[in-house]
């Protein structure tokens, strides 16, 4: 059974960089696509992007200029960096495995952007 | 981008009721449509993939249908544990997009 766990700071200052890591256990990261999705408080779900284990990426256009997703196959981890954050980036950030659907999700990490 | 429109945005129903949630895509997405259930404070859970396939472990009272632009999620007999928010999501193309959600509340 694949398990995913997000980790990283829960508070980020405006204009700084949000960084999160997702650790995958119960299976190898060297297959499937690995994705980040976010959900502002009380709102819907927004796909941020995904990465394949070989490093190829695809990002949502509205965030593309600020987002980097990377993968470390030796640690079975993938990571999210979002630069120049504002209060609008406050959300629960989920990592998930994508195989034409999101069948495994992390529990989510609340990241608040505030000074 | 492919826009996903769910209706209704919320509904009130009683235990035992049949519930139908619809999802419409702004262009044809074939059968690349998935449904998720989300309870407060939890991650979404996959219910239905590829429009009509029941995810392993999901009760058979859940079913999905449709293709092209119009899709439905049906709960044949609503149970207490089904009160949650439901989202559709298209995988026909990137950016991957979700519907706005349907909150199912107790009547």
Tab-separated table of C-alpha atoms in Angstrom:
chain	number	residue	atom	x	y	z
A	1	UNK	CA	0.000	0.000	0.000
A	2	UNK	CA	1.532	3.254	-1.161
A	3	UNK	CA	1.781	5.949	1.503
A	4	UNK	CA	2.689	9.607	1.032
A	5	UNK	CA	3.666	12.146	3.676
A	6	UNK	CA	4.190	15.878	3.231
A	7	UNK	CA	6.725	17.771	5.327
A	8	UNK	CA	7.922	21.352	5.521
A	9	UNK	CA	7.349	24.699	7.245
A	10	UNK	CA	3.787	25.592	8.125
A	11	UNK	CA	4.441	29.335	8.038
A	12	UNK	CA	6.105	31.292	5.254
A	13	UNK	CA	6.600	35.045	5.014
A	14	UNK	CA	5.254	36.994	2.035
A	15	UNK	CA	7.684	37.218	-0.905
A	16	UNK	CA	9.643	34.195	0.352
A	17	UNK	CA	9.740	30.633	-1.023
A	18	UNK	CA	7.422	27.840	0.071
A	19	UNK	CA	9.197	24.472	0.177
A	20	UNK	CA	7.563	21.103	0.789
A	21	UNK	CA	8.765	17.528	0.462
A	22	UNK	CA	6.693	14.404	-0.070
A	23	UNK	CA	8.116	11.095	1.099
A	24	UNK	CA	6.769	7.994	-0.615
A	25	UNK	CA	6.750	4.646	1.167
A	26	UNK	CA	5.345	1.232	0.353
A	27	UNK	CA	6.473	1.423	-3.253
A	28	UNK	CA	9.015	2.893	-5.618
A	29	UNK	CA	8.841	6.430	-6.897
A	30	UNK	CA	10.411	5.173	-10.124
A	31	UNK	CA	7.113	4.886	-11.936
A	32	UNK	CA	3.906	6.910	-12.234
A	33	UNK	CA	3.597	10.673	-12.036
A	34	UNK	CA	3.944	12.500	-8.746
A	35	UNK	CA	1.806	15.539	-8.207
A	36	UNK	CA	1.140	18.526	-5.977
A	37	UNK	CA	-2.394	19.805	-5.427
A	38	UNK	CA	-3.528	22.605	-3.153
A	39	UNK	CA	-6.758	23.646	-1.475
A	40	UNK	CA	-7.235	27.126	0.015
A	41	UNK	CA	-9.274	27.081	3.235
A	42	UNK	CA	-12.931	26.398	2.463
A	43	UNK	CA	-12.334	26.256	-1.299
A	44	UNK	CA	-11.829	23.747	-4.077
A	45	UNK	CA	-8.859	21.789	-5.365
A	46	UNK	CA	-6.177	23.217	-7.662
A	47	UNK	CA	-3.630	21.050	-9.469
A	48	UNK	CA	-0.166	22.607	-9.268
A	49	UNK	CA	1.847	20.197	-11.397
A	50	UNK	CA	3.458	16.809	-11.629
A	51	UNK	CA	6.814	15.168	-12.219
A	52	UNK	CA	7.757	11.815	-13.696
A	53	UNK	CA	10.560	9.877	-12.034
A	54	UNK	CA	12.882	10.757	-14.926
A	55	UNK	CA	12.482	14.440	-14.060
A	56	UNK	CA	10.079	15.575	-16.774
A	57	UNK	CA	7.540	18.053	-15.433
A	58	UNK	CA	4.214	19.674	-16.269
A	59	UNK	CA	2.878	22.715	-14.412
A	60	UNK	CA	-0.406	24.575	-14.379
A	61	UNK	CA	0.024	27.758	-16.457
A	62	UNK	CA	-1.126	30.158	-13.732
A	63	UNK	CA	1.728	29.088	-11.421
A	64	UNK	CA	4.339	27.991	-13.949
A	65	UNK	CA	6.570	31.046	-13.492
A	66	UNK	CA	6.858	30.435	-9.728
A	67	UNK	CA	6.825	26.631	-9.384
A	68	UNK	CA	9.527	23.992	-9.434
A	69	UNK	CA	8.865	20.314	-8.745
A	70	UNK	CA	11.864	18.036	-8.384
A	71	UNK	CA	12.423	14.358	-7.593
A	72	UNK	CA	15.054	12.458	-5.627
A	73	UNK	CA	14.700	8.786	-6.509
A	74	UNK	CA	17.454	7.771	-4.056
A	75	UNK	CA	15.317	9.046	-1.178
A	76	UNK	CA	11.931	8.149	-2.724
A	77	UNK	CA	10.951	11.799	-2.376
A	78	UNK	CA	9.709	14.625	-4.527
A	79	UNK	CA	9.550	18.296	-3.658
A	80	UNK	CA	7.689	21.524	-4.362
A	81	UNK	CA	9.112	25.034	-4.407
A	82	UNK	CA	6.832	28.036	-4.893
A	83	UNK	CA	8.550	31.410	-5.019
A	84	UNK	CA	7.347	34.920	-4.212
A	85	UNK	CA	4.400	33.747	-2.147
A	86	UNK	CA	1.491	35.933	-1.101
A	87	UNK	CA	-1.496	35.413	1.174
A	88	UNK	CA	-3.309	33.901	-1.824
A	89	UNK	CA	-0.941	30.929	-1.611
A	90	UNK	CA	-2.207	30.005	1.852
A	91	UNK	CA	-3.632	26.514	1.458
A	92	UNK	CA	-3.446	22.875	2.399
A	93	UNK	CA	-0.888	21.337	0.047
A	94	UNK	CA	-1.343	17.687	-0.896
A	95	UNK	CA	1.067	15.391	-2.636
A	96	UNK	CA	-0.484	12.584	-4.655
A	97	UNK	CA	0.340	9.773	-7.059
A	98	UNK	CA	-1.155	10.253	-10.518
A	99	UNK	CA	-1.887	7.410	-12.926
A	100	UNK	CA	-4.645	9.149	-14.933
A	101	UNK	CA	-6.301	9.534	-11.534
A	102	UNK	CA	-5.090	10.461	-8.053
A	103	UNK	CA	-5.327	7.196	-6.174
A	104	UNK	CA	-2.916	7.842	-3.314
A	105	UNK	CA	-2.760	11.092	-1.375
A	106	UNK	CA	-0.767	12.469	1.514
A	107	UNK	CA	-2.647	13.749	4.540
A	108	UNK	CA	-1.999	17.365	3.524
A	109	UNK	CA	0.137	20.151	4.948
A	110	UNK	CA	-1.328	23.526	5.855
A	111	UNK	CA	0.955	26.339	4.761
A	112	UNK	CA	0.085	29.836	5.909
A	113	UNK	CA	1.648	32.892	4.270
A	114	UNK	CA	1.892	35.646	6.824
A	115	UNK	CA	4.447	38.051	8.255
B	1	UNK	CA	-8.059	24.914	-19.985
B	2	UNK	CA	-10.931	22.455	-19.624
B	3	UNK	CA	-13.506	23.853	-17.194
B	4	UNK	CA	-15.409	21.399	-15.005
B	5	UNK	CA	-18.824	22.492	-13.720
B	6	UNK	CA	-20.547	20.523	-10.992
B	7	UNK	CA	-24.157	20.776	-9.959
B	8	UNK	CA	-25.610	21.259	-7.538
B	9	UNK	CA	-22.994	22.997	-5.397
B	10	UNK	CA	-24.757	21.630	-2.336
B	11	UNK	CA	-27.705	19.431	-1.510
B	12	UNK	CA	-29.568	18.187	1.522
B	13	UNK	CA	-30.636	14.569	1.613
B	14	UNK	CA	-31.786	11.907	4.029
B	15	UNK	CA	-30.286	8.523	4.793
B	16	UNK	CA	-31.581	6.088	2.212
B	17	UNK	CA	-32.091	8.709	-0.501
B	18	UNK	CA	-30.790	8.311	-4.022
B	19	UNK	CA	-28.385	11.143	-4.790
B	20	UNK	CA	-27.205	12.230	-8.219
B	21	UNK	CA	-24.380	14.717	-8.792
B	22	UNK	CA	-23.553	15.963	-12.264
B	23	UNK	CA	-20.324	17.197	-13.797
B	24	UNK	CA	-20.038	18.918	-17.157
B	25	UNK	CA	-16.814	19.513	-19.075
B	26	UNK	CA	-16.300	22.554	-21.289
B	27	UNK	CA	-15.139	20.239	-24.096
B	28	UNK	CA	-15.174	16.524	-24.729
B	29	UNK	CA	-12.964	14.553	-22.359
B	30	UNK	CA	-13.945	11.066	-23.543
B	31	UNK	CA	-14.085	8.978	-20.349
B	32	UNK	CA	-11.177	10.692	-18.581
B	33	UNK	CA	-13.278	11.670	-15.597
B	34	UNK	CA	-12.698	10.775	-11.958
B	35	UNK	CA	-14.725	11.296	-8.783
B	36	UNK	CA	-13.439	11.928	-5.254
B	37	UNK	CA	-15.005	12.154	-1.811
B	38	UNK	CA	-13.580	14.525	0.777
B	39	UNK	CA	-14.477	14.704	4.439
B	40	UNK	CA	-13.529	17.695	6.621
B	41	UNK	CA	-9.847	17.811	7.469
B	42	UNK	CA	-9.040	14.817	5.276
B	43	UNK	CA	-7.482	14.283	1.880
B	44	UNK	CA	-9.779	13.450	-1.023
B	45	UNK	CA	-10.435	9.771	-1.631
B	46	UNK	CA	-10.786	8.269	-5.093
B	47	UNK	CA	-14.244	6.739	-5.646
B	48	UNK	CA	-14.633	6.309	-9.407
B	49	UNK	CA	-11.988	6.398	-12.147
B	50	UNK	CA	-12.360	6.584	-15.907
B	51	UNK	CA	-15.999	7.657	-15.546
B	52	UNK	CA	-17.497	4.360	-14.426
B	53	UNK	CA	-14.912	2.170	-12.705
B	54	UNK	CA	-15.341	1.630	-8.977
B	55	UNK	CA	-12.107	1.981	-7.023
B	56	UNK	CA	-11.202	-1.060	-4.947
B	57	UNK	CA	-12.810	-0.979	-1.512
B	58	UNK	CA	-15.475	1.584	-2.427
B	59	UNK	CA	-19.048	0.459	-1.659
B	60	UNK	CA	-21.150	-0.606	-4.636
B	61	UNK	CA	-23.815	2.017	-3.839
B	62	UNK	CA	-21.498	4.455	-5.626
B	63	UNK	CA	-21.588	4.428	-9.416
B	64	UNK	CA	-20.483	6.693	-12.225
B	65	UNK	CA	-21.610	7.138	-15.792
B	66	UNK	CA	-21.181	9.372	-18.799
B	67	UNK	CA	-18.757	10.204	-21.557
B	68	UNK	CA	-17.869	13.189	-23.683
B	69	UNK	CA	-18.968	16.242	-21.705
B	70	UNK	CA	-21.661	15.019	-19.292
B	71	UNK	CA	-21.092	12.763	-16.312
B	72	UNK	CA	-22.962	11.673	-13.204
B	73	UNK	CA	-22.065	10.249	-9.823
B	74	UNK	CA	-24.909	8.315	-8.215
B	75	UNK	CA	-25.223	7.188	-4.621
B	76	UNK	CA	-28.026	4.641	-4.693
B	77	UNK	CA	-28.885	4.720	-0.984
B	78	UNK	CA	-27.211	7.446	1.044
B	79	UNK	CA	-25.514	6.281	4.217
B	80	UNK	CA	-24.465	8.392	7.236
B	81	UNK	CA	-20.791	8.088	6.278
B	82	UNK	CA	-21.511	9.515	2.804
B	83	UNK	CA	-22.100	13.056	4.036
B	84	UNK	CA	-19.092	14.781	2.509
B	85	UNK	CA	-17.995	16.940	-0.424
B	86	UNK	CA	-17.611	15.335	-3.834
B	87	UNK	CA	-15.320	16.542	-6.620
B	88	UNK	CA	-14.999	15.550	-10.247
B	89	UNK	CA	-11.636	15.821	-12.059
B	90	UNK	CA	-10.654	15.508	-15.701
B	91	UNK	CA	-7.515	13.768	-16.945
B	92	UNK	CA	-8.019	14.340	-20.672
B	93	UNK	CA	-5.382	17.045	-20.781
B	94	UNK	CA	-3.259	19.410	-18.776
B	95	UNK	CA	-3.758	21.472	-16.789
B	96	UNK	CA	-5.648	18.840	-14.834
B	97	UNK	CA	-8.783	20.470	-13.470
B	98	UNK	CA	-11.368	19.810	-10.787
B	99	UNK	CA	-15.007	20.706	-10.460
B	100	UNK	CA	-15.984	23.154	-7.745
B	101	UNK	CA	-17.410	20.451	-5.496
B	102	UNK	CA	-20.802	19.311	-4.267
B	103	UNK	CA	-21.423	19.304	-0.533
B	104	UNK	CA	-23.882	16.617	0.558
B	105	UNK	CA	-25.497	17.544	3.859
B	106	UNK	CA	-27.938	15.867	6.202
B	107	UNK	CA	-31.568	16.855	5.729
